[in-house]
Amino acid sequence: GDSVTQMEGPVTLSEEAFLTINCTYTATGYPSLFWYVQYPGEGLQLLLKATKADDKGSNKGFEATYRKETTSFHLEKGSVQVSDSAVYFCALRDTGGFKTIFGAGTRLFVKA
Amino acid sequence: GAGVSQSPSNKVTEKGKDVELRCDPISGHTALYWYRQRLGQGLEFLIYFQGNSAPDKSGLPSDRFSAERTGESVSTLTIQRTQQEDSAVYLCASSPSSGGSHEQFFGPGTRLTVL
């Protein structure tokens, strides 16, 4: 079945460091890919998405590129801030489907 | 506009009791989902409603779990004879449709603690 694997956390970085959170997936067909973020004390919210191969999703300085050849959707940000501290979830959803498969989440701590 | 709301925000119950969790989706959203998030873990799909179609219950972990939705409005998730392993945050999400690229909008969750 479909699955999402993302790097284990926690990831601890200093402010202005470069961030990469790896995400790989297994799916039949052509899924849509998502990154959701859960800030402390808040609900999950969509960070960015990509619906087809080579698409790049971007938001709030974060970006991720849908790589079909490596079945990956790694999240990157060039310079993290303390306010980026949160749990990040990679997810996929089959085209025409309804069930969204989430990764286990990666907790990010950013130190001032 | 109003987002997805859930109630109660916190629920503490004794083992063996029944609990009912409520979700109010965003108005006009036809798709509604329930997930379970155990401490430090990812989201576990429980059940999905799409309009007036039969719900997909494939994620419900046991027959103690059930959910209902009236039309495209409120949904309730019921857990009967709660067990300690049911302790988790229960998240509800809604979506404009079941299409592949539509994002889901999540509620704040209900934190359930079974003593």
Tab-separated table of C-alpha atoms in Angstrom:
chain	number	residue	atom	x	y	z
A	1	GLY	CA	0.000	0.000	0.000
A	2	ASP	CA	0.885	3.646	-0.168
A	3	SER	CA	3.304	4.942	2.436
A	4	VAL	CA	5.309	8.005	3.430
A	5	THR	CA	8.665	7.929	5.188
A	6	GLN	CA	10.235	11.031	6.634
A	7	MET	CA	13.362	11.604	8.634
A	8	GLU	CA	13.137	11.102	12.338
A	9	GLY	CA	13.460	14.042	14.632
A	10	PRO	CA	13.966	16.019	16.533
A	11	VAL	CA	16.009	18.275	14.331
A	12	THR	CA	17.719	21.095	16.215
A	13	LEU	CA	19.150	24.043	14.324
A	14	SER	CA	20.432	27.500	15.089
A	15	GLU	CA	18.617	30.500	13.679
A	16	GLU	CA	19.536	31.255	10.034
A	17	ALA	CA	20.720	27.684	9.418
A	18	PHE	CA	19.687	25.742	6.306
A	19	LEU	CA	16.920	23.199	6.778
A	20	THR	CA	16.249	19.961	4.954
A	21	ILE	CA	13.646	17.440	6.076
A	22	ASN	CA	13.688	14.359	3.893
A	23	CYS	CA	10.505	12.699	2.694
A	24	THR	CA	10.137	9.723	0.390
A	25	TYR	CA	6.974	7.958	-0.664
A	26	THR	CA	5.629	4.765	-2.147
A	27	ALA	CA	2.481	5.015	-4.238
A	28	THR	CA	0.779	3.681	-7.318
A	29	GLY	CA	-0.313	6.207	-9.873
A	30	TYR	CA	0.414	9.887	-9.547
A	31	PRO	CA	-0.234	11.164	-6.049
A	32	SER	CA	-0.442	14.752	-4.881
A	33	LEU	CA	2.150	15.558	-2.247
A	34	PHE	CA	1.811	17.859	0.732
A	35	TRP	CA	3.702	19.283	3.665
A	36	TYR	CA	1.604	20.145	6.708
A	37	VAL	CA	2.901	21.996	9.763
A	38	GLN	CA	1.721	21.853	13.367
A	39	TYR	CA	2.874	24.786	15.479
A	40	PRO	CA	2.864	24.372	19.269
A	41	GLY	CA	-0.675	24.442	20.580
A	42	GLU	CA	-2.217	24.772	17.139
A	43	GLY	CA	-3.891	22.483	14.633
A	44	LEU	CA	-2.326	21.137	11.463
A	45	GLN	CA	-2.262	23.481	8.544
A	46	LEU	CA	-1.153	23.104	4.971
A	47	LEU	CA	2.314	24.514	4.330
A	48	LEU	CA	2.709	23.693	0.640
A	49	LYS	CA	1.726	21.170	-1.992
A	50	ALA	CA	2.641	19.846	-5.433
A	51	THR	CA	0.313	17.923	-7.688
A	52	LYS	CA	2.561	16.579	-10.442
A	53	ALA	CA	6.131	15.610	-11.169
A	54	ASP	CA	8.683	18.457	-11.166
A	55	ASP	CA	6.213	20.870	-9.561
A	56	LYS	CA	7.700	23.004	-6.800
A	57	GLY	CA	5.518	23.997	-3.892
A	58	SER	CA	6.567	27.040	-1.876
A	59	ASN	CA	5.284	29.083	1.046
A	60	LYS	CA	6.790	31.200	3.851
A	61	GLY	CA	10.299	30.618	2.500
A	62	PHE	CA	9.855	26.843	2.483
A	63	GLU	CA	9.939	24.864	-0.726
A	64	ALA	CA	9.729	21.264	-1.892
A	65	THR	CA	10.041	19.732	-5.366
A	66	TYR	CA	8.049	16.684	-6.483
A	67	ARG	CA	10.698	14.240	-7.731
A	68	LYS	CA	9.083	11.232	-9.346
A	69	GLU	CA	12.379	9.619	-10.311
A	70	THR	CA	13.496	9.474	-6.683
A	71	THR	CA	9.950	9.371	-5.204
A	72	SER	CA	10.892	12.235	-2.928
A	73	PHE	CA	9.454	15.526	-1.701
A	74	HIS	CA	12.132	16.975	0.574
A	75	LEU	CA	11.307	20.168	2.481
A	76	GLU	CA	13.907	22.944	2.458
A	77	LYS	CA	14.341	26.427	3.823
A	78	GLY	CA	17.414	28.566	3.364
A	79	SER	CA	17.345	30.373	6.714
A	80	VAL	CA	15.187	29.132	9.565
A	81	GLN	CA	13.752	31.302	12.314
A	82	VAL	CA	12.788	30.495	15.888
A	83	SER	CA	9.157	30.830	14.807
A	84	ASP	CA	9.620	27.851	12.451
A	85	SER	CA	9.823	25.527	15.444
A	86	ALA	CA	7.021	23.032	14.864
A	87	VAL	CA	6.250	19.495	13.750
A	88	TYR	CA	6.305	18.964	9.995
A	89	PHE	CA	4.307	16.198	8.289
A	90	CYS	CA	4.809	14.942	4.767
A	91	ALA	CA	1.698	13.453	3.152
A	92	LEU	CA	0.412	11.993	-0.086
A	93	ARG	CA	-2.972	11.570	-1.669
A	94	ASP	CA	-3.760	9.518	-4.756
A	95	THR	CA	-5.297	11.380	-7.662
A	96	GLY	CA	-9.030	10.828	-7.516
A	97	GLY	CA	-8.680	9.250	-4.122
A	98	PHE	CA	-9.590	10.532	-0.742
A	99	LYS	CA	-7.341	8.915	1.805
A	100	THR	CA	-4.329	11.004	2.773
A	101	ILE	CA	-1.346	9.079	4.085
A	102	PHE	CA	0.793	11.009	6.561
A	103	GLY	CA	4.369	10.471	7.616
A	104	ALA	CA	5.224	10.197	11.291
A	105	GLY	CA	6.198	13.859	11.548
A	106	THR	CA	9.539	15.561	12.184
A	107	ARG	CA	9.894	17.927	15.108
A	108	LEU	CA	12.053	20.982	14.431
A	109	PHE	CA	13.590	23.098	17.182
A	110	VAL	CA	15.239	26.368	16.171
A	111	LYS	CA	17.495	28.041	18.751
A	112	ALA	CA	18.079	31.777	18.873
B	1	GLY	CA	-14.587	32.672	8.006
B	2	ALA	CA	-14.964	30.012	10.655
B	3	GLY	CA	-12.657	27.057	10.502
B	4	VAL	CA	-13.206	23.492	11.585
B	5	SER	CA	-14.230	23.320	15.216
B	6	GLN	CA	-14.134	20.374	17.581
B	7	SER	CA	-15.543	19.778	21.015
B	8	PRO	CA	-14.667	19.149	23.691
B	9	SER	CA	-11.066	20.311	23.486
B	10	ASN	CA	-10.128	17.967	26.310
B	11	LYS	CA	-11.861	14.896	27.660
B	12	VAL	CA	-10.797	12.789	30.617
B	13	THR	CA	-12.755	9.607	31.145
B	14	GLU	CA	-12.552	6.376	33.039
B	15	LYS	CA	-11.813	3.079	31.386
B	16	GLY	CA	-15.000	1.420	30.210
B	17	LYS	CA	-17.008	4.607	29.722
B	18	ASP	CA	-18.362	5.756	26.365
B	19	VAL	CA	-17.283	9.095	24.872
B	20	GLU	CA	-18.631	11.197	22.042
B	21	LEU	CA	-16.502	13.669	20.119
B	22	ARG	CA	-17.959	16.334	17.879
B	23	CYS	CA	-16.709	17.995	14.700
B	24	ASP	CA	-18.198	20.999	12.897
B	25	PRO	CA	-16.681	21.223	9.409
B	26	ILE	CA	-16.299	24.333	7.320
B	27	SER	CA	-19.623	25.214	5.733
B	28	GLY	CA	-19.911	23.836	2.218
B	29	HIS	CA	-17.181	21.239	2.627
B	30	THR	CA	-18.465	17.908	1.395
B	31	ALA	CA	-15.615	15.730	2.640
B	32	LEU	CA	-14.942	15.082	6.329
B	33	TYR	CA	-12.199	12.973	7.903
B	34	TRP	CA	-11.353	11.694	11.355
B	35	TYR	CA	-7.778	10.898	12.380
B	36	ARG	CA	-6.110	9.732	15.547
B	37	GLN	CA	-2.732	11.065	16.641
B	38	ARG	CA	-1.045	9.198	19.447
B	39	LEU	CA	1.659	10.993	21.409
B	40	GLY	CA	4.756	11.507	19.280
B	41	GLN	CA	3.282	9.670	16.314
B	42	GLY	CA	1.830	10.534	12.946
B	43	LEU	CA	-1.795	10.714	11.933
B	44	GLU	CA	-3.770	7.510	11.711
B	45	PHE	CA	-6.761	7.604	9.346
B	46	LEU	CA	-10.010	6.469	10.954
B	47	ILE	CA	-13.005	7.267	8.745
B	48	TYR	CA	-14.039	9.400	5.786
B	49	PHE	CA	-17.392	10.897	4.743
B	50	GLN	CA	-18.127	12.310	1.301
B	51	GLY	CA	-21.512	13.936	0.844
B	52	ASN	CA	-24.303	11.407	1.086
B	53	SER	CA	-22.157	8.450	0.008
B	54	ALA	CA	-21.525	5.530	2.319
B	55	PRO	CA	-18.581	6.386	4.595
B	56	ASP	CA	-15.259	4.599	4.325
B	57	LYS	CA	-14.728	3.010	7.719
B	58	SER	CA	-11.621	1.058	6.816
B	59	GLY	CA	-9.443	2.852	9.368
B	60	LEU	CA	-11.589	2.261	12.440
B	61	PRO	CA	-9.448	0.140	14.796
B	62	SER	CA	-12.267	-1.869	16.367
B	63	ASP	CA	-16.043	-2.160	16.552
B	64	ARG	CA	-15.939	0.046	19.647
B	65	PHE	CA	-15.420	2.967	17.287
B	66	SER	CA	-18.225	4.433	15.190
B	67	ALA	CA	-18.976	7.741	13.526
B	68	GLU	CA	-21.952	9.473	12.037
B	69	ARG	CA	-22.483	12.500	9.877
B	70	THR	CA	-25.759	14.121	8.973
B	71	GLY	CA	-25.625	15.319	5.379
B	72	GLU	CA	-22.726	17.721	4.992
B	73	SER	CA	-22.773	19.029	8.531
B	74	VAL	CA	-21.739	17.940	11.989
B	75	SER	CA	-20.050	14.614	12.621
B	76	THR	CA	-19.724	12.676	15.853
B	77	LEU	CA	-17.126	10.032	16.651
B	78	THR	CA	-18.194	7.630	19.384
B	79	ILE	CA	-15.867	5.348	21.302
B	80	GLN	CA	-17.597	2.734	23.424
B	81	ARG	CA	-16.074	1.022	26.444
B	82	THR	CA	-12.933	3.157	26.244
B	83	GLN	CA	-9.545	1.579	26.867
B	84	GLN	CA	-6.306	3.240	27.907
B	85	GLU	CA	-4.845	2.707	24.449
B	86	ASP	CA	-7.592	4.983	23.086
B	87	SER	CA	-5.828	7.938	24.724
B	88	ALA	CA	-4.793	10.251	21.884
B	89	VAL	CA	-5.666	13.463	20.106
B	90	TYR	CA	-8.578	12.961	17.726
B	91	LEU	CA	-8.425	15.276	14.752
B	92	CYS	CA	-11.186	16.168	12.348
B	93	ALA	CA	-10.569	17.690	8.928
B	94	SER	CA	-12.811	18.848	6.112
B	95	SER	CA	-12.195	19.453	2.439
B	96	PRO	CA	-14.190	21.096	-0.346
B	97	SER	CA	-14.316	17.708	-2.155
B	98	SER	CA	-12.516	14.422	-2.300
B	99	GLY	CA	-10.366	15.448	-5.258
B	100	GLY	CA	-6.683	14.575	-5.077
B	101	SER	CA	-5.230	18.063	-4.888
B	102	HIS	CA	-7.625	19.565	-2.374
B	103	GLU	CA	-6.049	20.384	0.956
B	104	GLN	CA	-7.648	19.360	4.188
B	105	PHE	CA	-8.493	21.915	6.852
B	106	PHE	CA	-7.927	20.596	10.343
B	107	GLY	CA	-9.657	21.355	13.590
B	108	PRO	CA	-7.722	21.880	16.830
B	109	GLY	CA	-8.411	18.337	17.976
B	110	THR	CA	-9.885	16.694	21.049
B	111	ARG	CA	-7.363	15.355	23.534
B	112	LEU	CA	-8.788	12.177	25.045
B	113	THR	CA	-7.298	10.726	28.202
B	114	VAL	CA	-8.563	7.376	29.438
B	115	LEU	CA	-7.611	6.674	33.031
